[in-house]
C-alpha positions as YAML, in Angstrom:
chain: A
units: angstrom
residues:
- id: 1
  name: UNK
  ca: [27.65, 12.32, -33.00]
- id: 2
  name: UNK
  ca: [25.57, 15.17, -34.64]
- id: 3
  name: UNK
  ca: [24.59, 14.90, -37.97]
- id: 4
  name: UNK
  ca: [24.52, 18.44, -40.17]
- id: 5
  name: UNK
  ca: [23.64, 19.45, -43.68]
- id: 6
  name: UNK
  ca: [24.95, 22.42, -44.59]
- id: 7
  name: UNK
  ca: [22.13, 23.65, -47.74]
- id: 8
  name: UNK
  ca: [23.50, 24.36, -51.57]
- id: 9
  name: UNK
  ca: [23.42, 28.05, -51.80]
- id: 10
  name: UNK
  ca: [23.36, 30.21, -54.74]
- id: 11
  name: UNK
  ca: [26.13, 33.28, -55.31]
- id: 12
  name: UNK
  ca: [26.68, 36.21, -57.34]
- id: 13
  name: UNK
  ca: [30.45, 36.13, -58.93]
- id: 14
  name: UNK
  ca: [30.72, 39.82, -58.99]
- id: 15
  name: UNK
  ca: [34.09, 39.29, -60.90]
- id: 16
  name: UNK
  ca: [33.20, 37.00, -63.76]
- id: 17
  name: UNK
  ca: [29.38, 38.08, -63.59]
- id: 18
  name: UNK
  ca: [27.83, 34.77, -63.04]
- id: 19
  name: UNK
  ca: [26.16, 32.49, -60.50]
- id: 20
  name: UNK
  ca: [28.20, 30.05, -58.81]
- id: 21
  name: UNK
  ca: [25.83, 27.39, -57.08]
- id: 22
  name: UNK
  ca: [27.51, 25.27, -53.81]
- id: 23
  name: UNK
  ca: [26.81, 21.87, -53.16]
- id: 24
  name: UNK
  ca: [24.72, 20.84, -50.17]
- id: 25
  name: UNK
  ca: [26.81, 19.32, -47.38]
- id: 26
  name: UNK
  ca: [26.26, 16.35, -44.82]
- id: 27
  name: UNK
  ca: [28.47, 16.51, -41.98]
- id: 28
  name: UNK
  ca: [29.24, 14.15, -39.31]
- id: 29
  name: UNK
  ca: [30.54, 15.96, -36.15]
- id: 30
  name: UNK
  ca: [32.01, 15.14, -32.82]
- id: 31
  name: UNK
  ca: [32.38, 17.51, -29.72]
- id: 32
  name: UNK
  ca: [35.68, 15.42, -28.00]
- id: 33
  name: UNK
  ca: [38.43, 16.03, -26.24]
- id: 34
  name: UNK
  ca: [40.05, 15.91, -29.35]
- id: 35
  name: UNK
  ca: [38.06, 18.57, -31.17]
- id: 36
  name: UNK
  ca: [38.81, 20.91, -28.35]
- id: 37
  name: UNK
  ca: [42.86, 19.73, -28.35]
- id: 38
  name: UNK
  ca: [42.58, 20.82, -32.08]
- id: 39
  name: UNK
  ca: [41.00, 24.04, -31.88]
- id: 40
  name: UNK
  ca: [43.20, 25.27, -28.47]
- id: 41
  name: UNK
  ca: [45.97, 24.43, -30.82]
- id: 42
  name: UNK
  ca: [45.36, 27.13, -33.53]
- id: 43
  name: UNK
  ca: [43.70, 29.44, -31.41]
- id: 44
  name: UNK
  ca: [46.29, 29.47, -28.37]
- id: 45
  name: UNK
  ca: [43.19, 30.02, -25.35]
- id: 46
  name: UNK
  ca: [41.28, 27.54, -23.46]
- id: 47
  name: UNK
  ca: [38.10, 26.67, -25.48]
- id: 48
  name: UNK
  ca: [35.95, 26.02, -21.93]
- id: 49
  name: UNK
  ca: [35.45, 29.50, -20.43]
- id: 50
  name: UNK
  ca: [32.49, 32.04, -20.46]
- id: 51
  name: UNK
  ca: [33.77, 34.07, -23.04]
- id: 52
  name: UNK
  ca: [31.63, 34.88, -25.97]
- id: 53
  name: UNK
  ca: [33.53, 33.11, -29.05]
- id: 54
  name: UNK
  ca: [33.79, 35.25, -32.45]
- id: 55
  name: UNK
  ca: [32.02, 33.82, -35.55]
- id: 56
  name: UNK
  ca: [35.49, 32.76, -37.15]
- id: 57
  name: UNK
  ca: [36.26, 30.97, -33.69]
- id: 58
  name: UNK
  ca: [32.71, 29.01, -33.68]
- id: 59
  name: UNK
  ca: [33.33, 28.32, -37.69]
- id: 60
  name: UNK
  ca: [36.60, 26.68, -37.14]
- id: 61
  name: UNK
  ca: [35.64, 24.91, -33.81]
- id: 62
  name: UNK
  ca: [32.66, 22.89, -36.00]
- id: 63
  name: UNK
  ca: [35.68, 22.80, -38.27]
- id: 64
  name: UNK
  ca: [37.45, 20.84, -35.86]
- id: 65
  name: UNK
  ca: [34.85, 18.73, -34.67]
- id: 66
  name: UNK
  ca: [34.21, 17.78, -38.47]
- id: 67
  name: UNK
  ca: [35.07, 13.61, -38.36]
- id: 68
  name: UNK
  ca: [33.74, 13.25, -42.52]
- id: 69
  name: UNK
  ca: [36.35, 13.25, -44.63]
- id: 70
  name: UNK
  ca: [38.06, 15.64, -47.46]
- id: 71
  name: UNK
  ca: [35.14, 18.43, -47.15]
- id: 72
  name: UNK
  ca: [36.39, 21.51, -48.63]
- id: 73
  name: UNK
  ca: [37.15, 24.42, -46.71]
- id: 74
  name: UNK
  ca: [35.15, 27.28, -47.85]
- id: 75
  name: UNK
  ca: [32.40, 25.07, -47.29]
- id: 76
  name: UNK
  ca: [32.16, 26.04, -43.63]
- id: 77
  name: UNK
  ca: [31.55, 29.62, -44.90]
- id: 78
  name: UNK
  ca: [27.60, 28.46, -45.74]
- id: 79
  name: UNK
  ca: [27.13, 27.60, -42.36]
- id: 80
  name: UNK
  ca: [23.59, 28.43, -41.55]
- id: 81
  name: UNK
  ca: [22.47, 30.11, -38.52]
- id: 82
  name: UNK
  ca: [20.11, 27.10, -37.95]
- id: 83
  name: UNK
  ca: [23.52, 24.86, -38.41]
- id: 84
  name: UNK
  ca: [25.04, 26.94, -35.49]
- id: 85
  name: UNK
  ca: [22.28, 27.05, -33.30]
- id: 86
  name: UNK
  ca: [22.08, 22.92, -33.77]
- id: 87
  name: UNK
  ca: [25.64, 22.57, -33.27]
- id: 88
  name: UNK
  ca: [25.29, 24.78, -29.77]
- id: 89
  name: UNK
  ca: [22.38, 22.76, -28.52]
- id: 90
  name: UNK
  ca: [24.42, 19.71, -29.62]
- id: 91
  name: UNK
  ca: [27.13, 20.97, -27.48]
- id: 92
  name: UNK
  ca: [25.39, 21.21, -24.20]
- id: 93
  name: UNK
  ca: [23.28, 18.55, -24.17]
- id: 94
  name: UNK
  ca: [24.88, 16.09, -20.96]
- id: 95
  name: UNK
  ca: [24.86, 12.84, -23.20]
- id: 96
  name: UNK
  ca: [24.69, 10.87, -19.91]
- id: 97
  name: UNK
  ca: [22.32, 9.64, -17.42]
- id: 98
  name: UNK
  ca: [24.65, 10.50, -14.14]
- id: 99
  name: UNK
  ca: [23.38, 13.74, -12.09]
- id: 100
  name: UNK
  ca: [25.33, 14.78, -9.02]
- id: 101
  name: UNK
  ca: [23.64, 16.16, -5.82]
- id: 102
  name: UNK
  ca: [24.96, 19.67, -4.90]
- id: 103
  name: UNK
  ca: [25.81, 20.32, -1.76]
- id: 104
  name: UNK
  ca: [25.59, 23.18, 0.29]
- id: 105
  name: UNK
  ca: [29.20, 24.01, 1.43]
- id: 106
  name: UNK
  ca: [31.14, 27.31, 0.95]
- id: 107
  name: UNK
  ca: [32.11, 27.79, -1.93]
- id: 108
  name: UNK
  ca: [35.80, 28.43, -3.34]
- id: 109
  name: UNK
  ca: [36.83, 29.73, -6.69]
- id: 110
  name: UNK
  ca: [39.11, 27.69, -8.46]
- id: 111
  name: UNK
  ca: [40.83, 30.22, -11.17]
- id: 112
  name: UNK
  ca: [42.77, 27.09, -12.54]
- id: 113
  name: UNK
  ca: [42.04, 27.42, -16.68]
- id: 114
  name: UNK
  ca: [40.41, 24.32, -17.94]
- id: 115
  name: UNK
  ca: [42.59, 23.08, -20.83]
- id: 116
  name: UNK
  ca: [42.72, 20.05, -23.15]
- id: 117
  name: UNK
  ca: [46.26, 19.32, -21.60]
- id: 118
  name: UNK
  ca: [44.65, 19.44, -18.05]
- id: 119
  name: UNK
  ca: [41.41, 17.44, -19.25]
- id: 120
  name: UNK
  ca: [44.19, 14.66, -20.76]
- id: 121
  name: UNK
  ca: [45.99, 14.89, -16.90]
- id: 122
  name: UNK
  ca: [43.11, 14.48, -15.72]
- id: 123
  name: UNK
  ca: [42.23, 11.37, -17.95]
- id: 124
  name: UNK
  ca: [45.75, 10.06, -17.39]
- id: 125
  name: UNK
  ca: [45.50, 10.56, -13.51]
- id: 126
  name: UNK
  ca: [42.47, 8.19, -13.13]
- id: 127
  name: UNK
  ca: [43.52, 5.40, -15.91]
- id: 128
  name: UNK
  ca: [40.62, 6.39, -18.18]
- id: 129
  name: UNK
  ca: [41.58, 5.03, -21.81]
- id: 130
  name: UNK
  ca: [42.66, 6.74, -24.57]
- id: 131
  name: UNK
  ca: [39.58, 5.88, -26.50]
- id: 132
  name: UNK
  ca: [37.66, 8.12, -24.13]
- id: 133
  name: UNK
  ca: [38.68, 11.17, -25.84]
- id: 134
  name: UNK
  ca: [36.42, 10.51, -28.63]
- id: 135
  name: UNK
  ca: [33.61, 10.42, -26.17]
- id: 136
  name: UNK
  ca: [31.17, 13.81, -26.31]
- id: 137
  name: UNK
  ca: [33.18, 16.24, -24.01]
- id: 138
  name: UNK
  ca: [30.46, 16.13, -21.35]
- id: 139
  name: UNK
  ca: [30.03, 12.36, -21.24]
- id: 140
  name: UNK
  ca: [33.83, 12.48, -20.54]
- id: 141
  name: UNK
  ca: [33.54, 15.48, -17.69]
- id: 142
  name: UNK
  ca: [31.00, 13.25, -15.80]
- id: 143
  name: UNK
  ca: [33.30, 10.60, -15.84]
- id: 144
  name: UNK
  ca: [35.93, 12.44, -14.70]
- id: 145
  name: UNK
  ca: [33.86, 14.28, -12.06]
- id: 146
  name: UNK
  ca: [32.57, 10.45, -11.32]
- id: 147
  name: UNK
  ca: [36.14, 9.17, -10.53]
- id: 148
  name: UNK
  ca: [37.27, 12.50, -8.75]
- id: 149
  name: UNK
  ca: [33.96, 12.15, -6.07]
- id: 150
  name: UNK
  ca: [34.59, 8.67, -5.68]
- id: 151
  name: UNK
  ca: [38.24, 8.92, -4.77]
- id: 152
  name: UNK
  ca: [37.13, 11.71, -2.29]
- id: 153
  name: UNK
  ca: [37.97, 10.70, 1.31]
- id: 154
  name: UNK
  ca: [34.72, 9.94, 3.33]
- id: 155
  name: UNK
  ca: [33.17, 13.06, 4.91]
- id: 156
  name: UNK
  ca: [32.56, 12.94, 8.66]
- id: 157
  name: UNK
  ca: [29.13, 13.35, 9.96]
- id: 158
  name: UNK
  ca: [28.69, 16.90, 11.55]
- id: 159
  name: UNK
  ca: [27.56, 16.88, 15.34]
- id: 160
  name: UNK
  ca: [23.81, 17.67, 14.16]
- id: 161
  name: UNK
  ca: [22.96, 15.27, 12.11]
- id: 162
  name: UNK
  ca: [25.30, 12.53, 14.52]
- id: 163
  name: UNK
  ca: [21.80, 13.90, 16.92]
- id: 164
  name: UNK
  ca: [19.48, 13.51, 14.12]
- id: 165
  name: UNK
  ca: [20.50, 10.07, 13.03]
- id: 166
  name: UNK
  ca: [20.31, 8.80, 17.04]
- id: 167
  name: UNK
  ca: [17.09, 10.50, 17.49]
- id: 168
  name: UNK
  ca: [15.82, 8.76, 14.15]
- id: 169
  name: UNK
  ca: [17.02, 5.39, 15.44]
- id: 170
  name: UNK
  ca: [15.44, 5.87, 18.94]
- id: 171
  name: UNK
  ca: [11.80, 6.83, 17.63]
- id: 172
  name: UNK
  ca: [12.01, 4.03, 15.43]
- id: 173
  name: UNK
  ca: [13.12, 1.94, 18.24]
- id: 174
  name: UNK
  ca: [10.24, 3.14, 20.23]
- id: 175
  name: UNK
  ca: [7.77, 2.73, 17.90]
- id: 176
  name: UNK
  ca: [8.77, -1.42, 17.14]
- id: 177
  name: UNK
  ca: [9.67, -2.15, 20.87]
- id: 178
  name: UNK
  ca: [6.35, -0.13, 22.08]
- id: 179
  name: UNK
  ca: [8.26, 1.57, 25.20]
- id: 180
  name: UNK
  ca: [8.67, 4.86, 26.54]
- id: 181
  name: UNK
  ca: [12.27, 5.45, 26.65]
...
């Protein structure tokens, strides 16, 4: 959960001539599942891609991932750029201790749109509770990822390192019997 305060700021009215002063703002927001879910539902396009969003689509996504109660709308408008730039590092950070080795294999591009719908499949597909889609989005991609490696049928030993692991074995062998061959 990320904590924001949104500062009081002070307007010109051109209309009636006068200063209108905002209140400051403390906001508790979640990046979930069910933040995304929201925002994919007004907006109609998959929030996870590497397409730059426009300021009205970042607005409305810390919008949705608002969780404090009855804040007014045009509040979001006073969104600082130091609010934004929180809320982005916010959104990246892993929020879990797992870390996956990559391997070298060749590599295959999967055009398949990542969706809230296919995210819930997913969750769905490997019995992870409901509750999970409050988790921070990443936290829940490990876990997914987690299950989907795990469930992965065991991969066969190639015929070099079968050679490798022998020779291995043999020195070692070697070494603790103190023999030649």
């Amino acid at each position: 959960m990320l904590n924001i305060v949104i500062p009081s700021v002070e307007l010109w009215d051109e209309k009636n001539e006068q200063f209108i002063h905002t209140k400051e703002r403390k906001l508790q927001l979640e990046h979930s599942l069910v933040s995304v879910a929201k925002w994919e539902a007004k907006w109609n396009k998959p929030f996870i891609n590497k397409k730059e969003k426009t300021t009205a689509e970042i607005i409305d996504y810390v919008r949705c991932m608002t969780i404090t109660q009855n804040v007014p709308d045009d509040c979001y408008n006073y969104l600082t750029i130091a609010n934004i730039e929180e809320v982005n590092r916010y959104i990246a950070l892993p929020m879990t201790a797992t870390w996956f080795t990559e391997t070298k294999k060749k590599i295959t591009t999967n055009r398949e749109q990542i969706t809230a719908e296919l995210i819930y499949y997913w969750m769905i597909s490997f019995n992870i509770p409901m509750e999970c889609q409050k988790w921070h989005l990443n936290r829940l991609l490990t876990l997914i990822r987690v299950f989907n490696e795990k469930n992965q049928p065991k991969k066969k030993m190639s015929q070099q390192e079968l050679y490798r692991q022998h020779a291995a074995i043999n020195a070692a062998n070697r070494k603790r019997f103190h023999s030649k061959g």
